[in-house]
Amino acid sequence: MYQIERGSIEEVLLHLQNIGLQLNEFEKTSDSIPVKNYKELLEFSISIARRTNDVSDTIDEIIQDIESKL
């Protein structure tokens, strides 16, 4: 069996893939996704990605860019 290192980018991608699969299943049974649920999903995805140092720096830069444009 393939071993995934804890905190690696592979772990982050695996979690995000699982979230995507769950979201697809939800879309099949629901007409729309409430904004609150979407925000929670986004925050959860970011918190998973932050578990790796490389991704965390990139996320911080992206958030700063978005905030500066708002």
CSV table of N, CA, C and O in Angstrom, one decimal:
chain,number,residue,atom,x,y,z
A,1,MET,N,0.8,-1.2,0.0
A,1,MET,CA,0.0,0.0,0.0
A,1,MET,C,0.9,1.2,0.0
A,1,MET,O,1.9,1.3,0.6
A,2,TYR,N,0.4,2.3,-0.7
A,2,TYR,CA,1.2,3.5,-0.8
A,2,TYR,C,1.1,4.3,0.5
A,2,TYR,O,0.0,4.5,1.0
A,3,GLN,N,2.2,4.7,1.0
A,3,GLN,CA,2.3,5.5,2.3
A,3,GLN,C,2.3,7.0,2.0
A,3,GLN,O,3.1,7.4,1.1
A,4,ILE,N,1.5,7.7,2.6
A,4,ILE,CA,1.5,9.1,2.5
A,4,ILE,C,2.0,9.8,3.7
A,4,ILE,O,1.6,9.5,4.8
A,5,GLU,N,3.0,10.6,3.5
A,5,GLU,CA,3.7,11.3,4.7
A,5,GLU,C,2.7,12.3,5.2
A,5,GLU,O,2.2,13.1,4.5
A,6,ARG,N,2.6,12.3,6.5
A,6,ARG,CA,1.7,13.3,7.2
A,6,ARG,C,2.3,14.7,7.0
A,6,ARG,O,3.4,14.9,7.2
A,7,GLY,N,1.4,15.6,6.6
A,7,GLY,CA,1.8,17.0,6.4
A,7,GLY,C,2.3,17.3,5.0
A,7,GLY,O,2.8,18.4,4.7
A,8,SER,N,2.4,16.2,4.2
A,8,SER,CA,2.9,16.4,2.8
A,8,SER,C,1.9,17.0,1.9
A,8,SER,O,0.7,16.9,2.2
A,9,ILE,N,2.3,17.4,0.7
A,9,ILE,CA,1.4,17.9,-0.3
A,9,ILE,C,0.5,16.8,-0.8
A,9,ILE,O,-0.7,17.0,-1.1
A,10,GLU,N,1.0,15.6,-0.8
A,10,GLU,CA,0.2,14.4,-1.2
A,10,GLU,C,-1.0,14.3,-0.2
A,10,GLU,O,-2.1,14.0,-0.7
A,11,GLU,N,-0.8,14.5,1.1
A,11,GLU,CA,-1.9,14.3,2.0
A,11,GLU,C,-2.9,15.4,1.8
A,11,GLU,O,-4.1,15.2,1.8
A,12,VAL,N,-2.4,16.6,1.6
A,12,VAL,CA,-3.3,17.8,1.3
A,12,VAL,C,-4.2,17.5,0.1
A,12,VAL,O,-5.4,17.6,0.1
A,13,LEU,N,-3.6,17.0,-1.0
A,13,LEU,CA,-4.3,16.7,-2.2
A,13,LEU,C,-5.3,15.6,-2.0
A,13,LEU,O,-6.4,15.6,-2.6
A,14,LEU,N,-4.9,14.6,-1.2
A,14,LEU,CA,-5.9,13.5,-1.0
A,14,LEU,C,-7.1,14.0,-0.2
A,14,LEU,O,-8.2,13.7,-0.6
A,15,HIS,N,-6.9,14.9,0.8
A,15,HIS,CA,-8.0,15.4,1.5
A,15,HIS,C,-8.9,16.3,0.6
A,15,HIS,O,-10.1,16.2,0.7
A,16,LEU,N,-8.3,17.1,-0.2
A,16,LEU,CA,-9.0,18.0,-1.1
A,16,LEU,C,-9.8,17.1,-2.1
A,16,LEU,O,-10.9,17.5,-2.5
A,17,GLN,N,-9.2,16.0,-2.6
A,17,GLN,CA,-9.9,15.2,-3.5
A,17,GLN,C,-11.1,14.5,-2.9
A,17,GLN,O,-12.2,14.5,-3.4
A,18,ASN,N,-11.0,14.1,-1.6
A,18,ASN,CA,-12.1,13.6,-0.9
A,18,ASN,C,-13.2,14.6,-0.7
A,18,ASN,O,-14.4,14.3,-0.8
A,19,ILE,N,-12.8,15.8,-0.4
A,19,ILE,CA,-13.8,16.9,-0.3
A,19,ILE,C,-14.6,17.1,-1.6
A,19,ILE,O,-15.8,17.2,-1.6
A,20,GLY,N,-13.8,17.1,-2.7
A,20,GLY,CA,-14.5,17.2,-4.0
A,20,GLY,C,-15.4,16.1,-4.3
A,20,GLY,O,-16.5,16.3,-4.8
A,21,LEU,N,-15.1,14.9,-3.9
A,21,LEU,CA,-16.0,13.7,-4.1
A,21,LEU,C,-17.3,13.9,-3.3
A,21,LEU,O,-18.4,13.6,-3.8
A,22,GLN,N,-17.1,14.3,-2.1
A,22,GLN,CA,-18.3,14.6,-1.2
A,22,GLN,C,-19.1,15.7,-1.7
A,22,GLN,O,-20.4,15.6,-1.7
A,23,LEU,N,-18.5,16.7,-2.3
A,23,LEU,CA,-19.2,17.8,-2.8
A,23,LEU,C,-20.0,17.4,-4.1
A,23,LEU,O,-21.2,17.8,-4.2
A,24,ASN,N,-19.4,16.5,-4.9
A,24,ASN,CA,-20.1,16.0,-6.1
A,24,ASN,C,-21.4,15.2,-5.6
A,24,ASN,O,-22.4,15.3,-6.3
A,25,GLU,N,-21.2,14.4,-4.6
A,25,GLU,CA,-22.4,13.6,-4.1
A,25,GLU,C,-23.5,14.6,-3.6
A,25,GLU,O,-24.7,14.3,-3.8
A,26,PHE,N,-23.1,15.6,-2.9
A,26,PHE,CA,-24.0,16.6,-2.4
A,26,PHE,C,-24.8,17.3,-3.5
A,26,PHE,O,-26.0,17.5,-3.4
A,27,GLU,N,-24.1,17.6,-4.6
A,27,GLU,CA,-24.7,18.3,-5.7
A,27,GLU,C,-25.8,17.4,-6.4
A,27,GLU,O,-26.7,17.9,-6.9
A,28,LYS,N,-25.6,16.1,-6.3
A,28,LYS,CA,-26.5,15.2,-6.9
A,28,LYS,C,-27.8,15.2,-6.2
A,28,LYS,O,-28.9,14.9,-6.8
A,29,THR,N,-27.8,15.4,-4.9
A,29,THR,CA,-29.0,15.3,-4.1
A,29,THR,C,-29.6,16.7,-3.7
A,29,THR,O,-30.6,16.8,-3.0
A,30,SER,N,-28.9,17.8,-4.1
A,30,SER,CA,-29.4,19.1,-3.7
A,30,SER,C,-29.3,20.1,-4.8
A,30,SER,O,-28.4,19.9,-5.7
A,31,ASP,N,-30.2,21.0,-4.9
A,31,ASP,CA,-30.2,22.0,-6.0
A,31,ASP,C,-29.1,23.0,-5.8
A,31,ASP,O,-28.6,23.5,-6.8
A,32,SER,N,-28.8,23.4,-4.6
A,32,SER,CA,-27.8,24.5,-4.4
A,32,SER,C,-27.1,24.3,-3.1
A,32,SER,O,-27.5,23.6,-2.2
A,33,ILE,N,-25.9,24.9,-3.0
A,33,ILE,CA,-25.1,24.9,-1.8
A,33,ILE,C,-25.2,26.2,-1.1
A,33,ILE,O,-24.9,27.2,-1.7
A,34,PRO,N,-25.7,26.2,0.1
A,34,PRO,CA,-25.8,27.5,0.8
A,34,PRO,C,-24.4,28.2,1.0
A,34,PRO,O,-23.4,27.5,1.1
A,35,VAL,N,-24.4,29.5,0.9
A,35,VAL,CA,-23.1,30.2,1.0
A,35,VAL,C,-22.4,29.9,2.3
A,35,VAL,O,-21.2,29.7,2.3
A,36,LYS,N,-23.1,29.7,3.4
A,36,LYS,CA,-22.5,29.4,4.6
A,36,LYS,C,-21.7,28.1,4.5
A,36,LYS,O,-20.6,28.0,5.0
A,37,ASN,N,-22.3,27.1,3.9
A,37,ASN,CA,-21.6,25.8,3.8
A,37,ASN,C,-20.4,25.9,2.8
A,37,ASN,O,-19.4,25.3,3.1
A,38,TYR,N,-20.6,26.7,1.8
A,38,TYR,CA,-19.5,26.9,0.9
A,38,TYR,C,-18.3,27.6,1.6
A,38,TYR,O,-17.1,27.2,1.4
A,39,LYS,N,-18.6,28.6,2.4
A,39,LYS,CA,-17.5,29.3,3.1
A,39,LYS,C,-16.8,28.3,4.1
A,39,LYS,O,-15.6,28.3,4.2
A,40,GLU,N,-17.6,27.5,4.8
A,40,GLU,CA,-17.0,26.5,5.7
A,40,GLU,C,-16.1,25.5,4.9
A,40,GLU,O,-15.1,25.2,5.4
A,41,LEU,N,-16.6,25.1,3.8
A,41,LEU,CA,-15.8,24.2,3.0
A,41,LEU,C,-14.5,24.8,2.5
A,41,LEU,O,-13.4,24.2,2.6
A,42,LEU,N,-14.6,26.1,2.1
A,42,LEU,CA,-13.4,26.8,1.7
A,42,LEU,C,-12.4,27.0,2.9
A,42,LEU,O,-11.2,26.7,2.7
A,43,GLU,N,-12.9,27.4,4.0
A,43,GLU,CA,-12.0,27.5,5.2
A,43,GLU,C,-11.4,26.2,5.6
A,43,GLU,O,-10.2,26.2,6.0
A,44,PHE,N,-12.2,25.1,5.5
A,44,PHE,CA,-11.7,23.8,5.9
A,44,PHE,C,-10.6,23.4,4.9
A,44,PHE,O,-9.5,22.9,5.3
A,45,SER,N,-10.8,23.7,3.6
A,45,SER,CA,-9.8,23.3,2.6
A,45,SER,C,-8.5,24.1,2.8
A,45,SER,O,-7.4,23.5,2.7
A,46,ILE,N,-8.6,25.4,3.1
A,46,ILE,CA,-7.4,26.2,3.4
A,46,ILE,C,-6.7,25.7,4.6
A,46,ILE,O,-5.5,25.6,4.7
A,47,SER,N,-7.5,25.3,5.7
A,47,SER,CA,-6.8,24.8,6.9
A,47,SER,C,-6.0,23.5,6.6
A,47,SER,O,-5.0,23.3,7.2
A,48,ILE,N,-6.6,22.7,5.8
A,48,ILE,CA,-5.9,21.4,5.4
A,48,ILE,C,-4.6,21.8,4.6
A,48,ILE,O,-3.5,21.3,4.9
A,49,ALA,N,-4.7,22.7,3.7
A,49,ALA,CA,-3.5,23.1,2.9
A,49,ALA,C,-2.5,23.7,3.7
A,49,ALA,O,-1.3,23.6,3.5
A,50,ARG,N,-2.9,24.4,4.8
A,50,ARG,CA,-1.9,25.1,5.6
A,50,ARG,C,-1.0,24.1,6.4
A,50,ARG,O,0.0,24.5,7.0
A,51,ARG,N,-1.3,22.9,6.4
A,51,ARG,CA,-0.5,21.9,7.1
A,51,ARG,C,0.8,21.6,6.5
A,51,ARG,O,1.7,21.0,7.1
A,52,THR,N,1.0,22.1,5.3
A,52,THR,CA,2.3,22.0,4.6
A,52,THR,C,2.9,23.4,4.5
A,52,THR,O,2.2,24.4,4.2
A,53,ASN,N,4.2,23.6,4.7
A,53,ASN,CA,4.8,24.9,4.7
A,53,ASN,C,4.8,25.5,3.4
A,53,ASN,O,4.6,26.7,3.2
A,54,ASP,N,5.1,24.8,2.3
A,54,ASP,CA,5.1,25.3,0.9
A,54,ASP,C,3.8,25.9,0.6
A,54,ASP,O,3.7,27.0,0.0
A,55,VAL,N,2.7,25.2,0.8
A,55,VAL,CA,1.4,25.6,0.5
A,55,VAL,C,1.0,26.8,1.3
A,55,VAL,O,0.3,27.8,0.8
A,56,SER,N,1.3,26.8,2.6
A,56,SER,CA,0.9,27.9,3.5
A,56,SER,C,1.4,29.2,3.0
A,56,SER,O,0.7,30.2,3.1
A,57,ASP,N,2.7,29.3,2.6
A,57,ASP,CA,3.2,30.6,2.1
A,57,ASP,C,2.5,31.1,0.9
A,57,ASP,O,2.2,32.3,0.8
A,58,THR,N,2.2,30.2,0.0
A,58,THR,CA,1.4,30.5,-1.2
A,58,THR,C,0.0,31.0,-0.9
A,58,THR,O,-0.4,32.0,-1.4
A,59,ILE,N,-0.6,30.4,0.0
A,59,ILE,CA,-2.0,30.8,0.4
A,59,ILE,C,-2.0,32.2,1.1
A,59,ILE,O,-2.8,33.0,0.7
A,60,ASP,N,-1.0,32.4,1.9
A,60,ASP,CA,-0.9,33.7,2.5
A,60,ASP,C,-0.7,34.8,1.4
A,60,ASP,O,-1.3,35.9,1.5
A,61,GLU,N,0.1,34.6,0.4
A,61,GLU,CA,0.3,35.5,-0.6
A,61,GLU,C,-1.0,35.8,-1.4
A,61,GLU,O,-1.3,36.9,-1.7
A,62,ILE,N,-1.7,34.7,-1.7
A,62,ILE,CA,-2.9,34.8,-2.5
A,62,ILE,C,-3.9,35.6,-1.7
A,62,ILE,O,-4.6,36.5,-2.2
A,63,ILE,N,-4.1,35.3,-0.4
A,63,ILE,CA,-5.0,36.0,0.5
A,63,ILE,C,-4.7,37.5,0.6
A,63,ILE,O,-5.5,38.4,0.5
A,64,GLN,N,-3.4,37.8,0.7
A,64,GLN,CA,-3.0,39.2,0.7
A,64,GLN,C,-3.3,39.9,-0.6
A,64,GLN,O,-3.7,41.1,-0.6
A,65,ASP,N,-3.1,39.3,-1.7
A,65,ASP,CA,-3.4,39.9,-3.0
A,65,ASP,C,-4.9,40.1,-3.1
A,65,ASP,O,-5.3,41.2,-3.6
A,66,ILE,N,-5.7,39.2,-2.7
A,66,ILE,CA,-7.2,39.3,-2.7
A,66,ILE,C,-7.6,40.5,-1.8
A,66,ILE,O,-8.4,41.3,-2.2
A,67,GLU,N,-7.1,40.5,-0.6
A,67,GLU,CA,-7.4,41.6,0.3
A,67,GLU,C,-7.1,43.0,-0.2
A,67,GLU,O,-7.8,43.9,0.0
A,68,SER,N,-5.9,43.1,-0.8
A,68,SER,CA,-5.4,44.4,-1.4
A,68,SER,C,-6.3,44.9,-2.5
A,68,SER,O,-6.5,46.0,-2.7
A,69,LYS,N,-7.0,43.9,-3.2
A,69,LYS,CA,-7.8,44.3,-4.3
A,69,LYS,C,-9.3,44.6,-3.9
A,69,LYS,O,-10.0,45.2,-4.7
A,70,LEU,N,-9.6,44.2,-2.7
A,70,LEU,CA,-11.0,44.5,-2.2
A,70,LEU,C,-11.0,45.8,-1.6
A,70,LEU,O,-11.1,46.7,-1.4
